[in-house]
Amino acid sequence: MKRIFSLLYIITVVTSCSDITDQNVDPKKPTITKAEYLFTNAQKKVVDQMVSTSVNYNVFRMFVQQWTATTYPNESQYDITGRKIPDQHFSVLYRDVLMDLKASRELIVPEIAVSASEIAIKQNKLALIEVFECYSYSVLVDTFGDVPYTQALNIKKYPLPAYDDAKTIYKDLIKRFAAAAVILKANTQDPNFGRADLVYNGDAASNAKWAKFANSMIVRLAVNISDVDQAYAATQIQAALVSGVLGSNADNTKLNYLATAGNQNPLFADLVTSKRDDFIPAEPFVAAMDAIGGDKRMDKYFVNATKPVPVIPAGRSYVGGTYGEANVFGSYSHITGTLNNPVFPGTLFDYAELQFLLAEAAEKKLVPGGTAQAEIYYNAGIDASYADWGLTQADANKYKLLPKVAYTNTASGATWQEKIGMQSWFALYNRGFEAWTSYRRLDYPKLLPSNTSKNRGFLTVPVRYTYPGVEQFQNGTSYTKATAAIGGDLMTTKVFWDKN
């Protein structure tokens, strides 16, 4: 009898313990997830980061003087440490994007694929993860220079990852983009992530578009690297063109946001729901467009308020705020309502950008055709920009005939760098990071810091972010080596490809 009671006691204790354990599991917080969910989150996070205008995350529009601030001009005066902007940029791309992509891959790799279709779908998913990883690393390199790469994302083995040489990373990214494009082109009969792909919808037809994106990214990186390795750049660009790049605006790499809260374009939160009037167009950008005369994109970019009506200088259509200084919101032109739309797409790459990159490649003899071919690409870039903003080909044709636009007219610029640089600046409106990259590579437009910035010691526009402050304390040895390798952790230290 005593043994029976003892056994019952043991069973009761074990059962009770089991029940307690079960009760400690939160059914609303699952411990497992699906690869598709991780991929979707990473995809949205990277687009959000690139299109946001929150001064906590993205100040590239202000660096390239397309926008400026009103009440709080610190970031347009190049204070990026007050809000820890480098830390946020670094953290989002490594923690929220690259780590989720890594986790998604780790769930897909062990999946058993039997049929030809299953094998192709698995290959497509892994290739698409590869594409987004490469894109994210390219942004990190173009922002900071040397960054953790080969030892990144493996916290257990490398809790304090070393920083890799930026040029070496670049070449590996190009290699990985090319390999992913080959897989995606080969498997055009089967989908990848399906509806979990928020850009091209993940069906079978999307694979070809993702391959074009990967090849277009090769063009971007190769043009960037061309001043330090011309022969290599030429080889990579020509191979990418043969493989296939974006063919029109229909191929543009855009995430289509939704009207529902949490899925809206971050611009909507920054410009509308915040109920703050923090941003206006910057006068250097507005004045430059106005000086051309007859650019109908201005009506898509800017709007003049009616109450109060801003004071427009004689002969002008719009007026921007004083760059790098505090501005009264009602005294200047405003950002058009087109960008205030919650479903306004977030763009990672478009056909206009590609055409201006190829125009530069032609002038640098990276592709055949020289100046004559550069003019064709240059005009195609203008056409694509006009069409993407809802304007007509007739509008674009009229604009291209203007003396300050026509490629062969010296009024459009004394050098091809000036011609392409200015028109890229205009076309890349609202794409601050890409416009900033174009500016650094071509040294056009000629941008100057504000007087306040000069008084704070900034004599030039920043050409990189400083490394995150947290890296100095948590990964100090690697940080110190990286700082020495790039020539100093300064906003004036150029990334490896910025040699002009």
XYZ file of C-alpha atoms in Angstrom, residues 56-403:
348
model
C 16.549 58.447 -36.538
C 17.189 56.155 -39.499
C 17.863 57.876 -42.819
C 19.258 61.352 -43.521
C 20.548 60.767 -47.058
C 18.013 63.126 -48.676
C 19.459 65.875 -46.525
C 23.078 64.915 -47.185
C 22.436 65.296 -50.915
C 20.423 68.494 -50.324
C 17.174 67.380 -51.916
C 15.370 68.030 -48.635
C 16.102 70.106 -45.569
C 14.613 70.450 -42.107
C 12.454 73.077 -40.456
C 12.541 73.105 -36.649
C 15.322 70.593 -36.029
C 18.194 71.126 -38.499
C 20.811 69.082 -36.611
C 20.993 66.275 -39.147
C 21.257 68.646 -42.113
C 24.151 70.194 -40.147
C 25.738 66.721 -40.081
C 25.106 65.783 -36.485
C 24.540 62.063 -36.936
C 25.622 60.923 -33.486
C 23.037 62.814 -31.429
C 20.325 60.404 -32.558
C 22.801 57.538 -33.125
C 21.913 57.370 -36.815
C 24.901 55.165 -37.792
C 23.952 52.734 -35.000
C 20.386 52.510 -36.295
C 21.439 52.018 -39.926
C 23.984 49.356 -38.946
C 21.571 47.600 -36.591
C 18.625 47.478 -38.986
C 20.688 46.006 -41.800
C 22.548 43.441 -39.696
C 19.953 42.529 -37.049
C 16.615 42.985 -38.825
C 17.585 42.175 -42.396
C 20.685 40.002 -42.656
C 19.930 37.907 -39.553
C 16.373 37.239 -40.745
C 17.661 36.255 -44.177
C 20.181 33.927 -42.549
C 17.442 32.351 -40.421
C 15.212 31.966 -43.474
C 18.004 30.166 -45.325
C 18.612 27.859 -42.363
C 14.975 26.761 -42.473
C 14.986 26.198 -46.236
C 18.276 24.294 -46.619
C 17.161 21.142 -44.741
C 13.835 20.975 -46.565
C 13.579 17.824 -48.678
C 12.808 18.611 -52.309
C 11.963 15.595 -54.474
C 10.300 16.661 -57.707
C 11.974 18.888 -60.278
C 9.560 21.658 -59.408
C 10.286 21.404 -55.677
C 14.010 21.496 -56.343
C 13.637 24.566 -58.561
C 11.490 26.396 -55.988
C 14.032 25.686 -53.267
C 16.850 26.940 -55.495
C 14.882 30.082 -56.329
C 14.245 30.876 -52.681
C 17.887 30.480 -51.745
C 18.966 32.569 -54.739
C 16.573 35.348 -53.774
C 17.884 35.339 -50.198
C 21.361 35.626 -51.699
C 20.291 38.636 -53.766
C 18.915 40.476 -50.737
C 21.947 39.650 -48.637
C 24.213 41.051 -51.326
C 22.103 44.168 -51.682
C 22.197 44.790 -47.924
C 25.952 44.335 -47.705
C 26.445 46.699 -50.658
C 24.549 49.409 -48.768
C 26.675 48.820 -45.673
C 29.915 49.095 -47.652
C 28.784 52.220 -49.504
C 27.806 53.801 -46.184
C 30.716 52.862 -43.929
C 33.548 51.334 -45.997
C 35.068 48.213 -44.411
C 32.412 46.252 -42.476
C 32.033 42.788 -40.897
C 31.379 40.277 -43.659
C 33.022 36.839 -43.541
C 32.675 36.640 -39.743
C 29.348 38.459 -39.559
C 26.098 36.810 -38.386
C 27.842 33.954 -36.552
C 27.581 35.226 -32.991
C 28.596 31.955 -31.332
C 31.788 31.520 -33.325
C 32.595 35.199 -33.895
C 31.083 37.327 -31.129
C 33.498 40.113 -32.100
C 33.635 39.874 -35.912
C 36.521 41.286 -37.886
C 35.947 43.947 -40.531
C 36.649 42.886 -44.127
C 38.292 44.963 -46.828
C 35.539 46.826 -48.688
C 36.930 46.208 -52.174
C 37.203 42.480 -51.467
C 33.596 42.456 -50.253
C 32.495 44.296 -53.401
C 34.044 41.723 -55.713
C 32.517 38.865 -53.764
C 29.091 40.523 -53.906
C 29.347 40.872 -57.663
C 30.255 37.197 -57.921
C 27.313 36.210 -55.732
C 24.866 38.437 -57.636
C 25.961 36.837 -60.915
C 25.567 33.288 -59.565
C 22.102 34.048 -58.189
C 21.041 35.547 -61.521
C 22.059 32.350 -63.325
C 19.849 30.243 -61.029
C 16.862 32.580 -61.278
C 17.086 32.718 -65.071
C 17.242 28.926 -65.268
C 14.142 28.363 -63.145
C 11.562 30.594 -64.769
C 8.905 27.871 -64.798
C 8.550 27.767 -61.019
C 7.902 30.403 -58.327
C 10.080 31.418 -55.385
C 8.470 32.853 -52.232
C 5.058 33.472 -53.758
C 3.075 36.200 -52.036
C 5.787 36.464 -49.381
C 7.772 38.372 -52.019
C 6.392 41.897 -51.647
C 8.175 43.303 -54.706
C 7.553 41.056 -57.718
C 4.955 38.751 -56.093
C 7.146 35.665 -56.123
C 5.524 33.859 -59.051
C 7.446 32.117 -61.823
C 7.629 35.304 -63.887
C 9.278 37.134 -60.983
C 12.466 35.096 -61.271
C 13.429 36.815 -64.509
C 12.856 40.227 -62.926
C 14.917 39.323 -59.886
C 17.702 38.184 -62.210
C 17.534 41.564 -63.958
C 17.744 43.296 -60.585
C 20.806 41.238 -59.623
C 22.516 42.072 -62.930
C 21.596 45.744 -62.595
C 23.158 45.744 -59.134
C 26.321 44.403 -60.732
C 26.272 47.415 -63.057
C 25.875 49.759 -60.072
C 28.722 48.190 -58.121
C 30.974 47.928 -61.167
C 30.482 51.587 -62.089
C 31.283 52.475 -58.484
C 34.479 50.422 -58.517
C 35.545 51.513 -62.003
C 37.859 54.308 -60.843
C 39.968 51.838 -58.872
C 39.730 48.787 -61.166
C 38.609 49.775 -64.652
C 39.327 46.522 -66.487
C 37.482 44.456 -63.901
C 34.534 46.856 -63.935
C 34.269 46.716 -67.722
C 34.228 42.917 -67.714
C 31.521 42.741 -65.061
C 29.262 45.343 -66.680
C 29.438 43.766 -70.103
C 28.703 40.315 -68.661
C 25.728 41.718 -66.736
C 24.346 43.340 -69.880
C 24.601 40.053 -71.745
C 22.834 38.239 -68.911
C 20.073 40.853 -68.837
C 19.357 44.000 -66.823
C 16.217 46.060 -66.180
C 14.596 46.579 -69.566
C 12.079 49.329 -68.797
C 10.150 50.933 -65.968
C 8.029 47.784 -65.895
C 11.018 46.043 -64.299
C 11.579 48.662 -61.585
C 12.319 47.113 -58.202
C 9.591 48.599 -56.024
C 7.790 47.446 -52.910
C 4.119 48.346 -53.136
C 2.955 49.497 -49.728
C -0.586 49.092 -48.406
C -3.051 51.552 -46.905
C -3.306 49.606 -43.645
C -1.371 50.827 -40.612
C 1.995 49.129 -40.236
C 2.202 48.434 -43.954
C 2.276 52.023 -45.190
C 5.213 53.766 -46.805
C 7.344 55.199 -43.958
C 7.092 58.589 -45.667
C 3.406 58.650 -44.794
C 4.226 58.293 -41.115
C 6.953 60.951 -41.277
C 5.028 63.493 -43.346
C 1.380 62.909 -42.422
C 0.502 60.819 -39.396
C 3.218 62.410 -37.283
C 1.284 65.691 -37.671
C 4.649 67.445 -37.875
C 5.980 69.783 -40.539
C 9.630 68.746 -40.268
C 10.715 68.574 -43.909
C 10.654 70.817 -46.977
C 12.498 70.808 -50.303
C 16.001 72.292 -50.050
C 16.769 75.441 -52.006
C 19.938 74.114 -53.717
C 17.880 71.351 -55.349
C 14.814 73.486 -56.138
C 16.876 76.345 -57.547
C 18.926 74.005 -59.747
C 15.808 72.465 -61.272
C 14.188 75.871 -61.707
C 17.310 77.197 -63.432
C 16.917 74.622 -66.208
C 13.440 75.909 -67.024
C 10.490 73.817 -68.145
C 11.048 70.684 -66.031
C 7.544 69.325 -65.477
C 8.796 66.917 -62.826
C 8.876 69.884 -60.472
C 5.089 69.777 -60.282
C 5.401 66.129 -59.220
C 8.114 66.900 -56.662
C 6.909 70.155 -55.076
C 3.753 72.082 -54.288
C 3.094 75.672 -53.218
C 0.773 76.100 -50.274
C -2.136 78.517 -50.604
C -2.342 79.567 -46.961
C 0.103 81.133 -46.470
C 1.466 81.564 -49.990
C 5.275 81.377 -50.052
C 7.184 84.285 -51.541
C 8.511 82.941 -54.855
C 11.539 84.762 -56.316
C 10.996 86.460 -59.665
C 11.158 84.058 -62.588
C 10.850 81.015 -60.330
C 8.138 78.397 -59.885
C 9.050 77.163 -56.406
C 11.342 78.099 -53.530
C 13.144 75.754 -51.166
C 14.161 76.205 -47.567
C 17.621 77.374 -46.567
C 19.741 74.270 -46.438
C 21.136 73.301 -43.071
C 19.287 75.976 -41.111
C 15.990 76.195 -39.258
C 13.130 77.150 -41.596
C 9.546 78.331 -41.179
C 7.422 75.659 -42.843
C 4.847 78.062 -44.299
C 7.435 80.264 -45.965
C 8.581 77.781 -48.596
C 7.342 75.285 -51.159
C 6.369 71.896 -49.779
C 6.823 68.249 -50.672
C 4.118 67.140 -53.058
C 1.175 65.072 -51.921
C 2.305 62.305 -54.296
C 4.872 61.260 -51.711
C 2.361 61.585 -48.878
C 0.332 58.685 -50.218
C 0.493 55.688 -47.828
C 0.738 53.293 -50.798
C 3.475 55.227 -52.619
C 6.009 52.522 -53.637
C 9.431 52.196 -52.075
C 12.114 51.891 -54.767
C 15.397 49.969 -54.546
C 16.373 50.304 -58.219
C 14.803 51.756 -61.337
C 15.413 51.937 -65.043
C 16.323 55.642 -64.961
C 19.178 55.004 -62.529
C 20.454 52.163 -64.709
C 20.512 54.359 -67.815
C 22.537 57.090 -66.112
C 24.967 54.457 -64.807
C 25.370 53.132 -68.342
C 25.888 56.656 -69.684
C 28.758 57.003 -67.241
C 30.040 53.567 -68.232
C 30.068 54.603 -71.884
C 32.057 57.750 -71.146
C 34.523 55.710 -69.094
C 34.859 53.204 -71.943
C 33.506 50.409 -69.794
C 31.016 49.653 -72.561
C 31.371 50.405 -76.280
C 30.081 53.533 -77.974
C 31.788 56.437 -76.228
C 30.046 59.797 -76.039
C 27.485 58.955 -78.730
C 26.277 55.944 -76.778
C 26.440 57.895 -73.519
C 24.006 60.426 -75.005
C 21.566 57.623 -75.860
C 21.684 56.282 -72.302
C 21.456 59.798 -70.845
C 18.334 60.598 -72.860
C 16.829 57.222 -71.961
C 17.377 58.047 -68.295
C 15.426 61.281 -68.647
C 12.658 59.502 -70.566
C 12.377 56.837 -67.868
C 12.281 59.387 -65.064
C 9.543 61.390 -66.765
C 7.450 58.304 -67.451
C 7.885 56.977 -63.915
C 6.476 60.222 -62.526
C 3.454 60.033 -64.812
C 4.591 62.494 -67.477
C 4.444 62.031 -71.238
C 7.132 61.290 -73.783
C 6.299 64.643 -75.396
C 7.114 66.327 -72.069
C 10.443 64.506 -71.933
C 11.289 65.294 -75.555
C 10.663 68.991 -75.004
C 12.830 68.983 -71.909
C 15.736 67.229 -73.660
C 15.852 69.991 -76.296
C 16.580 72.665 -73.691
C 20.145 74.002 -73.966
